[in-house]
Amino acid sequence: MVPGPSRSRFGRGTDIGGNRRGLDCRRNADAIDFGQMKLLVIGGGGREHALVWKLAQSPRVSRLWCAPGNAGTQGEPLVRGGAAENVTIGAEDIGSLLGFAREHRPDLTVVGPDGALALGVVDAFQAEGFPIWGPRMNAARFESSKVFSQEFMRHHGIPTARSGVFTDPAAARLFAHQLGGRCVVKADGLALGKGVIMARDLSEAETAIQRMLVDRMFGDASREVVIQEWLEGTEISLHALCDGSHLQILPSSQDHKRVGDGDQGPNTGGMGTYSPTPFLSSGEWEMMAHAVLDPWLAGCHAEGIDFQGLIYPGVMLTANGPRVLEFNARWGDPETQVYLPRLENDLVEVFLACINGKLDQHPLRWSPLHTVCVVLASHGYPGAVERGKVIHGLADVELLPQVKVFHAGSARLDEEAVTSGGRVLGVTAWDTSLSAARDRAYAAVDRLCFEGMQFRRDIAAKGLAFVPTL
Ligand code: AMP
Ligand code: GLY
Protein backbone atom coordinates (compact mmCIF):
# COMPACT_ATOMS: atom_id res chain seq x y z
CA MET A 1 0.00 0.00 0.00
CA VAL A 2 2.15 2.82 -1.30
CA PRO A 3 0.17 5.94 -2.22
CA GLY A 4 1.14 7.86 -5.32
CA PRO A 5 1.70 11.61 -5.59
CA SER A 6 -1.99 12.31 -6.15
CA ARG A 7 -2.69 10.93 -2.66
CA SER A 8 0.11 12.71 -0.87
CA ARG A 9 0.18 11.95 2.86
CA PHE A 10 2.64 14.68 3.66
CA GLY A 11 0.09 17.31 4.50
CA ARG A 12 0.96 19.46 1.49
CA GLY A 13 0.53 23.04 2.54
CA THR A 14 -0.71 22.06 5.99
CA ASP A 15 2.14 23.77 7.84
CA ILE A 16 0.08 26.92 8.06
CA GLY A 17 1.98 28.10 11.11
CA GLY A 18 5.29 28.02 9.23
CA ASN A 19 5.45 31.67 8.25
CA ARG A 20 3.92 32.95 11.44
CA ARG A 21 6.52 31.09 13.43
CA GLY A 22 9.34 33.06 11.82
CA LEU A 23 7.68 36.40 12.55
CA ASP A 24 6.99 35.47 16.16
CA CYS A 25 10.58 34.45 16.68
CA ARG A 26 11.97 37.63 15.19
CA ARG A 27 9.68 39.75 17.33
CA ASN A 28 10.75 37.87 20.43
CA ALA A 29 14.41 37.85 19.44
CA ASP A 30 14.28 41.66 19.16
CA ALA A 31 13.24 41.84 22.79
CA ILE A 32 16.11 39.70 24.07
CA ASP A 33 18.88 41.29 26.13
CA PHE A 34 21.73 39.35 24.51
CA GLY A 35 24.05 39.83 27.47
CA GLN A 36 21.57 38.38 29.97
CA MET A 37 20.00 35.40 28.32
CA LYS A 38 18.02 32.79 30.21
CA LEU A 39 18.05 29.38 28.54
CA LEU A 40 16.03 26.21 29.07
CA VAL A 41 17.28 22.87 27.70
CA ILE A 42 14.69 20.07 27.54
CA GLY A 43 15.94 16.52 28.11
CA GLY A 44 18.14 14.59 30.48
CA GLY A 45 20.54 12.40 28.49
CA GLY A 46 24.14 12.61 27.37
CA ARG A 47 23.14 14.74 24.38
CA GLU A 48 21.51 17.28 26.68
CA HIS A 49 24.54 17.39 29.00
CA ALA A 50 26.71 18.12 25.94
CA LEU A 51 24.27 20.86 24.84
CA VAL A 52 24.24 22.38 28.35
CA TRP A 53 28.06 22.25 28.53
CA LYS A 54 28.43 24.01 25.17
CA LEU A 55 25.69 26.59 25.79
CA ALA A 56 27.23 27.33 29.20
CA GLN A 57 30.36 28.49 27.37
CA SER A 58 28.45 31.35 25.73
CA PRO A 59 29.12 34.74 27.36
CA ARG A 60 25.48 35.59 26.54
CA VAL A 61 24.06 33.09 29.03
CA SER A 62 23.34 34.28 32.56
CA ARG A 63 20.90 31.52 33.60
CA LEU A 64 20.60 27.96 32.31
CA TRP A 65 18.02 25.37 33.30
CA CYS A 66 17.78 21.75 32.22
CA ALA A 67 14.52 19.79 32.52
CA PRO A 68 14.92 17.21 33.91
CA GLY A 69 18.72 17.08 33.45
CA ASN A 70 21.05 14.62 35.18
CA ALA A 71 23.94 14.56 37.66
CA GLY A 72 26.20 16.25 35.10
CA THR A 73 23.94 19.09 33.97
CA GLN A 74 23.27 20.16 37.57
CA GLY A 75 26.12 22.51 38.47
CA GLU A 76 27.75 22.70 35.03
CA PRO A 77 29.58 26.02 35.35
CA LEU A 78 28.57 29.02 33.19
CA VAL A 79 31.51 30.90 31.67
CA ARG A 80 30.21 34.17 33.06
CA GLY A 81 29.68 32.82 36.58
CA GLY A 82 27.00 30.74 38.23
CA ALA A 83 26.00 27.27 37.13
CA ALA A 84 23.30 25.35 35.30
CA GLU A 85 20.37 24.10 37.38
CA ASN A 86 18.14 21.07 36.96
CA VAL A 87 14.37 21.45 36.97
CA THR A 88 12.35 18.41 38.01
CA ILE A 89 10.03 18.36 35.01
CA GLY A 90 10.01 15.45 32.57
CA ALA A 91 10.93 16.16 28.95
CA GLU A 92 7.48 15.09 27.75
CA ASP A 93 5.45 16.95 30.39
CA ILE A 94 4.60 19.80 28.05
CA GLY A 95 2.03 21.38 30.38
CA SER A 96 4.56 21.72 33.21
CA LEU A 97 7.30 22.90 30.85
CA LEU A 98 4.98 25.64 29.62
CA GLY A 99 4.12 26.53 33.20
CA PHE A 100 7.83 26.87 33.94
CA ALA A 101 8.29 29.05 30.86
CA ARG A 102 5.43 31.34 31.89
CA GLU A 103 6.99 31.81 35.31
CA HIS A 104 10.67 32.14 34.31
CA ARG A 105 10.39 33.43 30.71
CA PRO A 106 13.40 31.76 29.07
CA ASP A 107 14.80 33.77 26.14
CA LEU A 108 15.55 30.56 24.30
CA THR A 109 14.47 26.95 24.81
CA VAL A 110 16.40 24.11 23.17
CA VAL A 111 14.77 20.70 22.68
CA GLY A 112 16.92 17.55 22.83
CA PRO A 113 14.78 14.39 22.60
CA ASP A 114 12.52 13.13 19.81
CA GLY A 115 9.63 12.30 22.15
CA ALA A 116 9.06 15.92 23.16
CA LEU A 117 9.31 17.05 19.51
CA ALA A 118 6.79 14.43 18.38
CA LEU A 119 4.39 15.64 21.08
CA GLY A 120 4.57 19.18 19.73
CA VAL A 121 6.54 20.98 22.43
CA VAL A 122 7.80 23.47 19.83
CA ASP A 123 4.27 24.25 18.62
CA ALA A 124 3.08 24.70 22.21
CA PHE A 125 5.90 27.12 23.13
CA GLN A 126 5.51 29.01 19.84
CA ALA A 127 1.80 29.44 20.41
CA GLU A 128 2.64 31.40 23.57
CA GLY A 129 5.47 33.37 21.94
CA PHE A 130 8.42 31.66 23.65
CA PRO A 131 11.44 31.37 21.29
CA ILE A 132 12.30 27.71 20.97
CA TRP A 133 14.78 25.75 18.84
CA GLY A 134 13.65 22.50 17.25
CA PRO A 135 11.27 21.29 14.53
CA ARG A 136 7.54 21.66 14.92
CA MET A 137 5.40 18.53 15.20
CA ASN A 138 4.67 18.53 11.47
CA ALA A 139 8.40 18.58 10.65
CA ALA A 140 9.33 16.14 13.46
CA ARG A 141 7.39 13.47 11.51
CA PHE A 142 10.65 12.69 9.72
CA GLU A 143 11.51 10.81 12.90
CA SER A 144 8.14 10.05 14.46
CA SER A 145 6.86 8.21 11.35
CA LYS A 146 9.10 5.89 9.36
CA VAL A 147 6.29 5.45 6.83
CA PHE A 148 6.16 9.21 6.28
CA SER A 149 9.95 9.35 5.81
CA GLN A 150 10.11 6.38 3.49
CA GLU A 151 7.38 7.74 1.24
CA PHE A 152 8.95 11.21 1.33
CA MET A 153 12.25 9.71 0.17
CA ARG A 154 10.51 7.87 -2.67
CA HIS A 155 8.63 10.98 -3.83
CA HIS A 156 11.66 13.24 -3.72
CA GLY A 157 14.38 11.02 -5.13
CA ILE A 158 16.43 10.61 -1.96
CA PRO A 159 18.72 7.56 -2.25
CA THR A 160 17.40 4.85 0.10
CA ALA A 161 17.00 1.10 0.43
CA ARG A 162 14.57 -0.87 -1.72
CA SER A 163 11.49 -0.77 0.47
CA GLY A 164 7.75 -1.07 0.87
CA VAL A 165 5.08 0.13 3.31
CA PHE A 166 2.49 -2.34 4.62
CA THR A 167 -0.56 -2.73 6.83
CA ASP A 168 -1.55 -6.09 5.33
CA PRO A 169 0.52 -8.99 6.76
CA ALA A 170 0.15 -11.15 3.61
CA ALA A 171 1.48 -8.36 1.36
CA ALA A 172 4.30 -7.73 3.84
CA ARG A 173 5.27 -11.42 3.82
CA LEU A 174 5.25 -11.47 0.01
CA PHE A 175 7.58 -8.46 -0.13
CA ALA A 176 9.92 -10.01 2.46
CA HIS A 177 9.95 -13.14 0.29
CA GLN A 178 10.78 -11.03 -2.80
CA LEU A 179 13.73 -9.56 -0.89
CA GLY A 180 15.02 -13.09 -0.27
CA GLY A 181 13.86 -13.12 3.36
CA ARG A 182 16.86 -11.17 4.66
CA CYS A 183 15.36 -7.76 5.37
CA VAL A 184 14.70 -5.11 8.01
CA VAL A 185 11.20 -4.69 9.47
CA LYS A 186 10.47 -1.30 11.05
CA ALA A 187 7.50 -0.16 13.08
CA ASP A 188 6.11 3.14 11.75
CA GLY A 189 6.02 5.05 15.03
CA LEU A 190 8.37 5.72 17.94
CA ALA A 191 8.98 2.50 19.87
CA LEU A 192 11.63 3.42 22.46
CA GLY A 193 14.40 2.50 20.01
CA LYS A 194 13.17 -1.11 19.76
CA GLY A 195 11.01 -0.82 16.64
CA VAL A 196 13.60 -2.13 14.14
CA ILE A 197 13.99 -5.89 13.65
CA MET A 198 16.83 -7.17 11.49
CA ALA A 199 15.52 -10.43 9.99
CA ARG A 200 18.26 -12.80 8.79
CA ASP A 201 15.89 -15.06 6.86
CA LEU A 202 12.25 -15.41 5.82
CA SER A 203 11.24 -17.15 9.02
CA GLU A 204 12.59 -14.28 11.15
CA ALA A 205 10.92 -11.78 8.81
CA GLU A 206 7.57 -13.57 9.13
CA THR A 207 7.90 -13.58 12.92
CA ALA A 208 8.66 -9.85 12.93
CA ILE A 209 5.69 -9.12 10.64
CA GLN A 210 3.41 -11.24 12.83
CA ARG A 211 4.54 -9.51 16.03
CA MET A 212 4.28 -6.01 14.61
CA LEU A 213 1.24 -6.06 12.30
CA VAL A 214 -0.87 -8.81 13.91
CA ASP A 215 0.11 -8.91 17.61
CA ARG A 216 0.67 -5.11 17.61
CA MET A 217 3.70 -5.43 19.87
CA PHE A 218 4.14 -1.65 19.73
CA GLY A 219 0.43 -0.83 19.76
CA ASP A 220 -0.52 1.80 17.18
CA ALA A 221 3.17 2.44 16.46
CA SER A 222 3.22 -0.89 14.56
CA ARG A 223 -0.13 -0.53 12.77
CA GLU A 224 1.99 0.07 9.65
CA VAL A 225 5.51 -1.17 8.93
CA VAL A 226 8.31 -0.29 6.55
CA ILE A 227 10.24 -3.24 5.15
CA GLN A 228 13.67 -2.49 3.69
CA GLU A 229 16.27 -4.60 1.97
CA TRP A 230 19.13 -5.34 4.36
CA LEU A 231 21.97 -3.12 3.17
CA GLU A 232 25.64 -3.96 3.60
CA GLY A 233 28.23 -1.25 4.00
CA THR A 234 29.63 1.31 6.41
CA GLU A 235 27.05 3.15 8.50
CA ILE A 236 27.76 6.79 9.25
CA SER A 237 25.85 9.68 10.83
CA LEU A 238 25.05 12.76 8.80
CA HIS A 239 23.90 15.87 10.69
CA ALA A 240 22.81 19.21 9.25
CA LEU A 241 21.28 22.29 10.83
CA CYS A 242 18.41 23.77 8.85
CA ASP A 243 16.59 27.10 9.28
CA GLY A 244 13.84 26.19 6.84
CA SER A 245 15.77 27.57 3.84
CA HIS A 246 19.48 27.02 4.41
CA LEU A 247 21.56 24.03 5.45
CA GLN A 248 24.78 23.90 7.45
CA ILE A 249 26.32 20.46 7.16
CA LEU A 250 28.25 19.09 10.14
CA PRO A 251 31.40 16.97 9.76
CA SER A 252 31.19 13.18 9.62
CA SER A 253 30.81 10.92 12.64
CA GLN A 254 30.19 7.23 13.27
CA ASP A 255 28.14 5.61 16.00
CA HIS A 256 28.48 2.01 17.28
CA LYS A 257 24.92 0.73 17.56
CA ARG A 258 25.44 -2.86 18.73
CA VAL A 259 26.10 -3.48 22.39
CA GLY A 260 29.20 -5.66 21.95
CA ASP A 261 32.66 -5.44 20.42
CA GLY A 262 32.83 -6.29 16.74
CA ASP A 263 29.20 -5.17 16.30
CA GLN A 264 27.82 -8.19 18.15
CA GLY A 265 24.62 -8.36 20.19
CA PRO A 266 21.45 -6.29 20.10
CA ASN A 267 21.07 -2.73 18.81
CA THR A 268 21.32 0.02 21.42
CA GLY A 269 20.87 3.78 21.46
CA GLY A 270 24.60 4.04 20.67
CA MET A 271 27.68 2.77 22.53
CA GLY A 272 30.22 5.28 21.31
CA THR A 273 31.16 7.67 18.53
CA TYR A 274 34.06 9.45 16.91
CA SER A 275 34.45 12.41 14.56
CA PRO A 276 35.58 12.93 11.86
CA THR A 277 35.53 9.59 10.01
CA PRO A 278 38.18 8.73 7.39
CA PHE A 279 35.86 6.95 4.92
CA LEU A 280 35.23 9.99 2.72
CA SER A 281 37.41 13.04 2.11
CA SER A 282 35.83 16.32 3.23
CA GLY A 283 34.97 17.10 -0.41
CA GLU A 284 33.34 13.70 -0.86
CA TRP A 285 31.50 14.17 2.43
CA GLU A 286 30.01 17.47 1.24
CA MET A 287 29.00 15.91 -2.08
CA MET A 288 27.36 12.95 -0.35
CA ALA A 289 25.55 15.24 2.12
CA HIS A 290 24.19 17.39 -0.70
CA ALA A 291 23.11 14.32 -2.69
CA VAL A 292 20.91 13.42 0.30
CA LEU A 293 19.93 16.80 1.71
CA ASP A 294 19.37 18.95 -1.38
CA PRO A 295 16.45 16.79 -2.53
CA TRP A 296 15.30 16.57 1.09
CA LEU A 297 15.13 20.37 1.41
CA ALA A 298 13.49 20.74 -2.01
CA GLY A 299 10.97 18.11 -0.89
CA CYS A 300 10.29 20.04 2.33
CA HIS A 301 9.55 23.17 0.31
CA ALA A 302 7.32 21.25 -2.09
CA GLU A 303 5.38 19.72 0.82
CA GLY A 304 5.10 22.96 2.79
CA ILE A 305 7.30 21.70 5.65
CA ASP A 306 9.21 24.43 7.47
CA PHE A 307 12.01 22.43 9.11
CA GLN A 308 13.92 24.45 11.68
CA GLY A 309 16.27 22.32 13.73
CA LEU A 310 18.68 19.51 13.10
CA ILE A 311 18.11 16.79 10.53
CA TYR A 312 20.10 13.60 11.04
CA PRO A 313 19.84 10.95 8.34
CA GLY A 314 21.43 7.61 9.20
CA VAL A 315 23.33 6.69 6.04
CA MET A 316 24.81 3.42 4.80
CA LEU A 317 27.76 3.85 2.45
CA THR A 318 27.18 0.90 0.11
CA ALA A 319 29.03 -0.35 -2.97
CA ASN A 320 26.29 1.39 -4.99
CA GLY A 321 26.57 4.73 -3.22
CA PRO A 322 25.00 6.25 -0.08
CA ARG A 323 21.58 5.04 1.04
CA VAL A 324 19.47 6.69 3.76
CA LEU A 325 18.20 4.17 6.33
CA GLU A 326 16.11 6.60 8.37
CA PHE A 327 15.77 10.21 9.42
CA ASN A 328 16.07 11.61 12.93
CA ALA A 329 14.85 15.13 13.63
CA ARG A 330 17.26 15.97 16.48
CA TRP A 331 20.91 15.74 17.47
CA GLY A 332 22.29 12.21 17.69
CA ASP A 333 23.21 10.72 21.02
CA PRO A 334 26.18 10.11 21.41
CA GLU A 335 27.07 12.03 18.21
CA THR A 336 26.45 15.37 19.96
CA GLN A 337 29.13 14.46 22.49
CA VAL A 338 31.77 14.30 19.72
CA TYR A 339 30.50 17.26 17.69
CA LEU A 340 30.18 19.96 20.31
CA PRO A 341 33.76 19.78 21.63
CA ARG A 342 34.85 20.46 18.02
CA LEU A 343 32.43 23.34 17.36
CA GLU A 344 34.07 26.76 17.62
CA ASN A 345 30.94 28.92 17.16
CA ASP A 346 28.85 30.25 20.01
CA LEU A 347 25.99 27.72 19.98
CA VAL A 348 23.49 30.31 21.24
CA GLU A 349 24.17 32.43 18.14
CA VAL A 350 23.80 29.38 15.90
CA PHE A 351 20.45 28.41 17.43
CA LEU A 352 19.14 31.98 17.21
CA ALA A 353 20.22 32.18 13.56
CA CYS A 354 18.44 28.90 12.98
CA ILE A 355 15.09 30.10 14.33
CA ASN A 356 15.42 33.46 12.60
CA GLY A 357 16.14 32.05 9.13
CA LYS A 358 19.70 33.44 9.06
CA LEU A 359 21.76 30.28 9.20
CA ASP A 360 23.48 31.24 5.92
CA GLN A 361 25.15 34.10 7.82
CA HIS A 362 26.61 31.74 10.44
CA PRO A 363 28.99 29.28 8.80
CA LEU A 364 30.00 26.61 11.30
CA ARG A 365 33.67 26.50 12.29
CA TRP A 366 35.18 23.19 13.39
CA SER A 367 38.42 22.50 15.18
CA PRO A 368 40.62 20.01 13.30
CA LEU A 369 40.85 17.90 16.47
CA HIS A 370 39.56 14.32 16.57
CA THR A 371 37.00 13.39 19.23
CA VAL A 372 36.07 9.98 20.64
CA CYS A 373 33.20 9.19 23.03
CA VAL A 374 32.99 5.85 24.87
CA VAL A 375 29.64 5.10 26.50
CA LEU A 376 29.65 3.38 29.89
CA ALA A 377 26.40 1.45 30.34
CA SER A 378 24.71 -0.48 33.12
CA HIS A 379 24.72 -4.27 33.27
CA GLY A 380 21.80 -5.61 31.22
CA TYR A 381 21.57 -2.66 28.82
CA PRO A 382 19.81 -2.48 26.31
CA GLY A 383 17.43 -4.60 28.40
CA ALA A 384 16.31 -3.95 31.97
CA VAL A 385 18.99 -2.50 34.27
CA GLU A 386 19.50 -2.00 37.99
CA ARG A 387 19.88 1.56 39.20
CA GLY A 388 21.45 3.31 42.17
CA LYS A 389 25.04 2.03 41.74
CA VAL A 390 27.61 4.51 43.02
CA ILE A 391 29.86 5.92 40.27
CA HIS A 392 33.52 6.06 41.35
CA GLY A 393 36.37 8.08 39.86
CA LEU A 394 34.56 11.16 38.55
CA ALA A 395 36.63 13.67 40.54
CA ASP A 396 39.83 11.99 39.37
CA VAL A 397 38.82 12.14 35.69
CA GLU A 398 37.79 15.80 35.98
CA LEU A 399 41.49 16.65 36.40
CA LEU A 400 42.48 15.04 33.09
CA PRO A 401 43.16 17.44 30.20
CA GLN A 402 41.15 17.19 26.96
CA VAL A 403 38.57 14.92 28.54
CA LYS A 404 34.93 15.61 29.38
CA VAL A 405 32.56 13.14 30.99
CA PHE A 406 29.03 13.72 29.74
CA HIS A 407 26.44 12.25 32.08
CA ALA A 408 23.32 10.46 30.83
CA GLY A 409 21.56 7.97 33.14
CA SER A 410 22.97 9.39 36.36
CA ALA A 411 21.51 11.13 39.39
CA ARG A 412 22.77 12.62 42.65
CA LEU A 413 22.01 10.75 45.86
CA ASP A 414 23.20 12.78 48.83
CA GLU A 415 26.62 13.92 47.61
CA GLU A 416 27.27 10.91 45.37
CA ALA A 417 26.59 10.33 41.68
CA VAL A 418 24.70 7.09 41.11
CA THR A 419 23.45 5.26 38.04
CA SER A 420 19.84 5.86 37.01
CA GLY A 421 19.53 4.38 33.52
CA GLY A 422 20.98 2.22 30.75
CA ARG A 423 23.59 4.51 29.26
CA VAL A 424 25.24 6.18 32.25
CA LEU A 425 28.24 8.21 31.04
CA GLY A 426 29.80 9.28 27.72
CA VAL A 427 33.53 9.67 28.26
CA THR A 428 34.74 12.07 25.56
CA ALA A 429 38.31 13.00 24.71
CA TRP A 430 39.92 15.08 21.98
CA ASP A 431 43.39 15.12 20.48
CA THR A 432 45.32 15.80 17.30
CA SER A 433 44.88 12.27 15.92
CA LEU A 434 42.13 9.67 16.15
CA SER A 435 44.41 7.16 17.88
CA ALA A 436 45.54 9.73 20.48
CA ALA A 437 41.91 10.74 21.16
CA ARG A 438 40.91 7.08 21.47
CA ASP A 439 43.80 6.36 23.90
CA ARG A 440 42.93 9.44 25.96
CA ALA A 441 39.26 8.41 26.19
CA TYR A 442 40.08 4.85 27.27
CA ALA A 443 42.68 6.07 29.80
CA ALA A 444 39.83 8.05 31.41
CA VAL A 445 37.45 5.07 31.20
CA ASP A 446 40.02 3.00 33.16
CA ARG A 447 39.65 5.38 36.11
CA LEU A 448 35.86 5.12 36.27
CA CYS A 449 33.77 2.28 37.62
CA PHE A 450 30.39 1.31 38.97
CA GLU A 451 28.96 -2.12 39.69
CA GLY A 452 27.99 -3.88 36.46
CA MET A 453 29.66 -1.28 34.19
CA GLN A 454 29.91 -2.42 30.55
CA PHE A 455 31.39 -0.68 27.53
CA ARG A 456 32.83 -1.43 24.12
CA ARG A 457 36.59 -1.58 23.78
CA ASP A 458 36.61 -1.02 20.02
CA ILE A 459 35.17 2.48 19.63
CA ALA A 460 36.87 4.14 16.60
CA ALA A 461 38.53 0.84 15.58
CA LYS A 462 36.86 0.91 12.14
CA GLY A 463 38.19 4.40 11.51
CA LEU A 464 41.68 3.43 12.64
CA ALA A 465 41.69 0.28 10.48
CA PHE A 466 40.52 2.11 7.36
CA VAL A 467 43.09 2.26 4.59
CA PRO A 468 42.12 4.67 1.81
CA THR A 469 42.36 3.32 -1.73
CA LEU A 470 44.04 5.73 -4.11
P1 AMP B 1 16.89 2.86 12.22
O1 AMP B 1 16.22 3.21 13.52
O2 AMP B 1 15.96 2.76 11.08
O3 AMP B 1 18.14 3.64 11.93
O4 AMP B 1 17.51 1.41 12.48
C1 AMP B 1 18.37 1.15 13.56
C2 AMP B 1 19.63 0.48 13.07
O5 AMP B 1 19.30 -0.71 12.34
C3 AMP B 1 20.44 1.32 12.09
O6 AMP B 1 21.27 2.21 12.76
C4 AMP B 1 21.21 0.26 11.35
O7 AMP B 1 22.34 -0.18 12.10
C5 AMP B 1 20.21 -0.87 11.27
N1 AMP B 1 19.47 -0.80 9.99
C6 AMP B 1 18.31 -0.12 9.79
N2 AMP B 1 17.91 -0.26 8.51
C7 AMP B 1 18.81 -1.05 7.89
C8 AMP B 1 18.96 -1.57 6.55
N3 AMP B 1 18.04 -1.34 5.61
N4 AMP B 1 20.04 -2.34 6.29
C9 AMP B 1 20.95 -2.61 7.23
N5 AMP B 1 20.88 -2.16 8.50
C10 AMP B 1 19.83 -1.39 8.84
N1 GLY C 1 23.12 7.77 17.61
C1 GLY C 1 21.85 7.18 17.56
C2 GLY C 1 20.73 8.09 17.78
O1 GLY C 1 20.92 9.20 18.24
O2 GLY C 1 19.62 7.73 17.46
GROMACS .gro file of N, CA and C and ligand atoms in nm, residues 47 143 237 239 255-257 268-270 273 312 326 328 330-335 423, ligand 2:
model
   68
   47ARG      N    1   2.326   1.366   2.538
   47ARG     CA    2   2.314   1.474   2.438
   47ARG      C    3   2.283   1.607   2.506
  143GLU      N    4   1.108   1.184   1.196
  143GLU     CA    5   1.151   1.081   1.290
  143GLU      C    6   1.034   1.004   1.348
  237SER      N    7   2.688   0.873   1.040
  237SER     CA    8   2.585   0.968   1.083
  237SER      C    9   2.606   1.101   1.013
  239HIS      N   10   2.468   1.487   0.995
  239HIS     CA   11   2.390   1.587   1.069
  239HIS      C   12   2.393   1.718   0.991
  255ASP      N   13   2.862   0.619   1.475
  255ASP     CA   14   2.814   0.561   1.600
  255ASP      C   15   2.844   0.411   1.600
  256HIS      N   16   2.831   0.346   1.713
  256HIS     CA   17   2.848   0.201   1.728
  256HIS      C   18   2.720   0.151   1.792
  257LYS      N   19   2.629   0.099   1.709
  257LYS     CA   20   2.492   0.073   1.756
  257LYS      C   21   2.480  -0.056   1.838
  268THR      N   22   2.149  -0.085   2.024
  268THR     CA   23   2.132   0.002   2.142
  268THR      C   24   2.106   0.144   2.092
  269GLY      N   25   2.097   0.236   2.185
  269GLY     CA   26   2.087   0.378   2.146
  269GLY      C   27   2.218   0.431   2.090
  270GLY      N   28   2.327   0.358   2.113
  270GLY     CA   29   2.460   0.404   2.067
  270GLY      C   30   2.562   0.386   2.178
  273THR      N   31   3.106   0.695   1.980
  273THR     CA   32   3.116   0.767   1.853
  273THR      C   33   3.256   0.824   1.836
  312TYR      N   34   1.903   1.459   1.087
  312TYR     CA   35   2.010   1.360   1.104
  312TYR      C   36   1.970   1.232   1.032
  326GLU      N   37   1.715   0.597   0.754
  326GLU     CA   38   1.611   0.660   0.837
  326GLU      C   39   1.648   0.806   0.857
  328ASN      N   40   1.636   1.113   1.158
  328ASN     CA   41   1.607   1.161   1.293
  328ASN      C   42   1.592   1.312   1.283
  330ARG      N   43   1.662   1.542   1.526
  330ARG     CA   44   1.726   1.597   1.648
  330ARG      C   45   1.872   1.556   1.645
  331TRP      N   46   1.950   1.611   1.737
  331TRP     CA   47   2.091   1.574   1.747
  331TRP      C   48   2.102   1.426   1.785
  332GLY      N   49   2.202   1.359   1.730
  332GLY     CA   50   2.229   1.221   1.769
  332GLY      C   51   2.289   1.213   1.909
  333ASP      N   52   2.267   1.099   1.970
  333ASP     CA   53   2.321   1.072   2.102
  333ASP      C   54   2.385   0.934   2.096
  334PRO      N   55   2.515   0.919   2.094
  334PRO     CA   56   2.618   1.011   2.141
  334PRO      C   57   2.695   1.089   2.033
  335GLU      N   58   2.636   1.120   1.918
  335GLU     CA   59   2.707   1.203   1.821
  335GLU      C   60   2.731   1.345   1.875
  423ARG      N   61   2.232   0.385   2.959
  423ARG     CA   62   2.359   0.451   2.926
  423ARG      C   63   2.386   0.552   3.036
  472GLY     N1   64   2.312   0.777   1.761
  472GLY     C1   65   2.185   0.718   1.756
  472GLY     C2   66   2.073   0.809   1.778
  472GLY     O1   67   2.092   0.920   1.824
  472GLY     O2   68   1.962   0.773   1.746
   0.00000   0.00000   0.00000
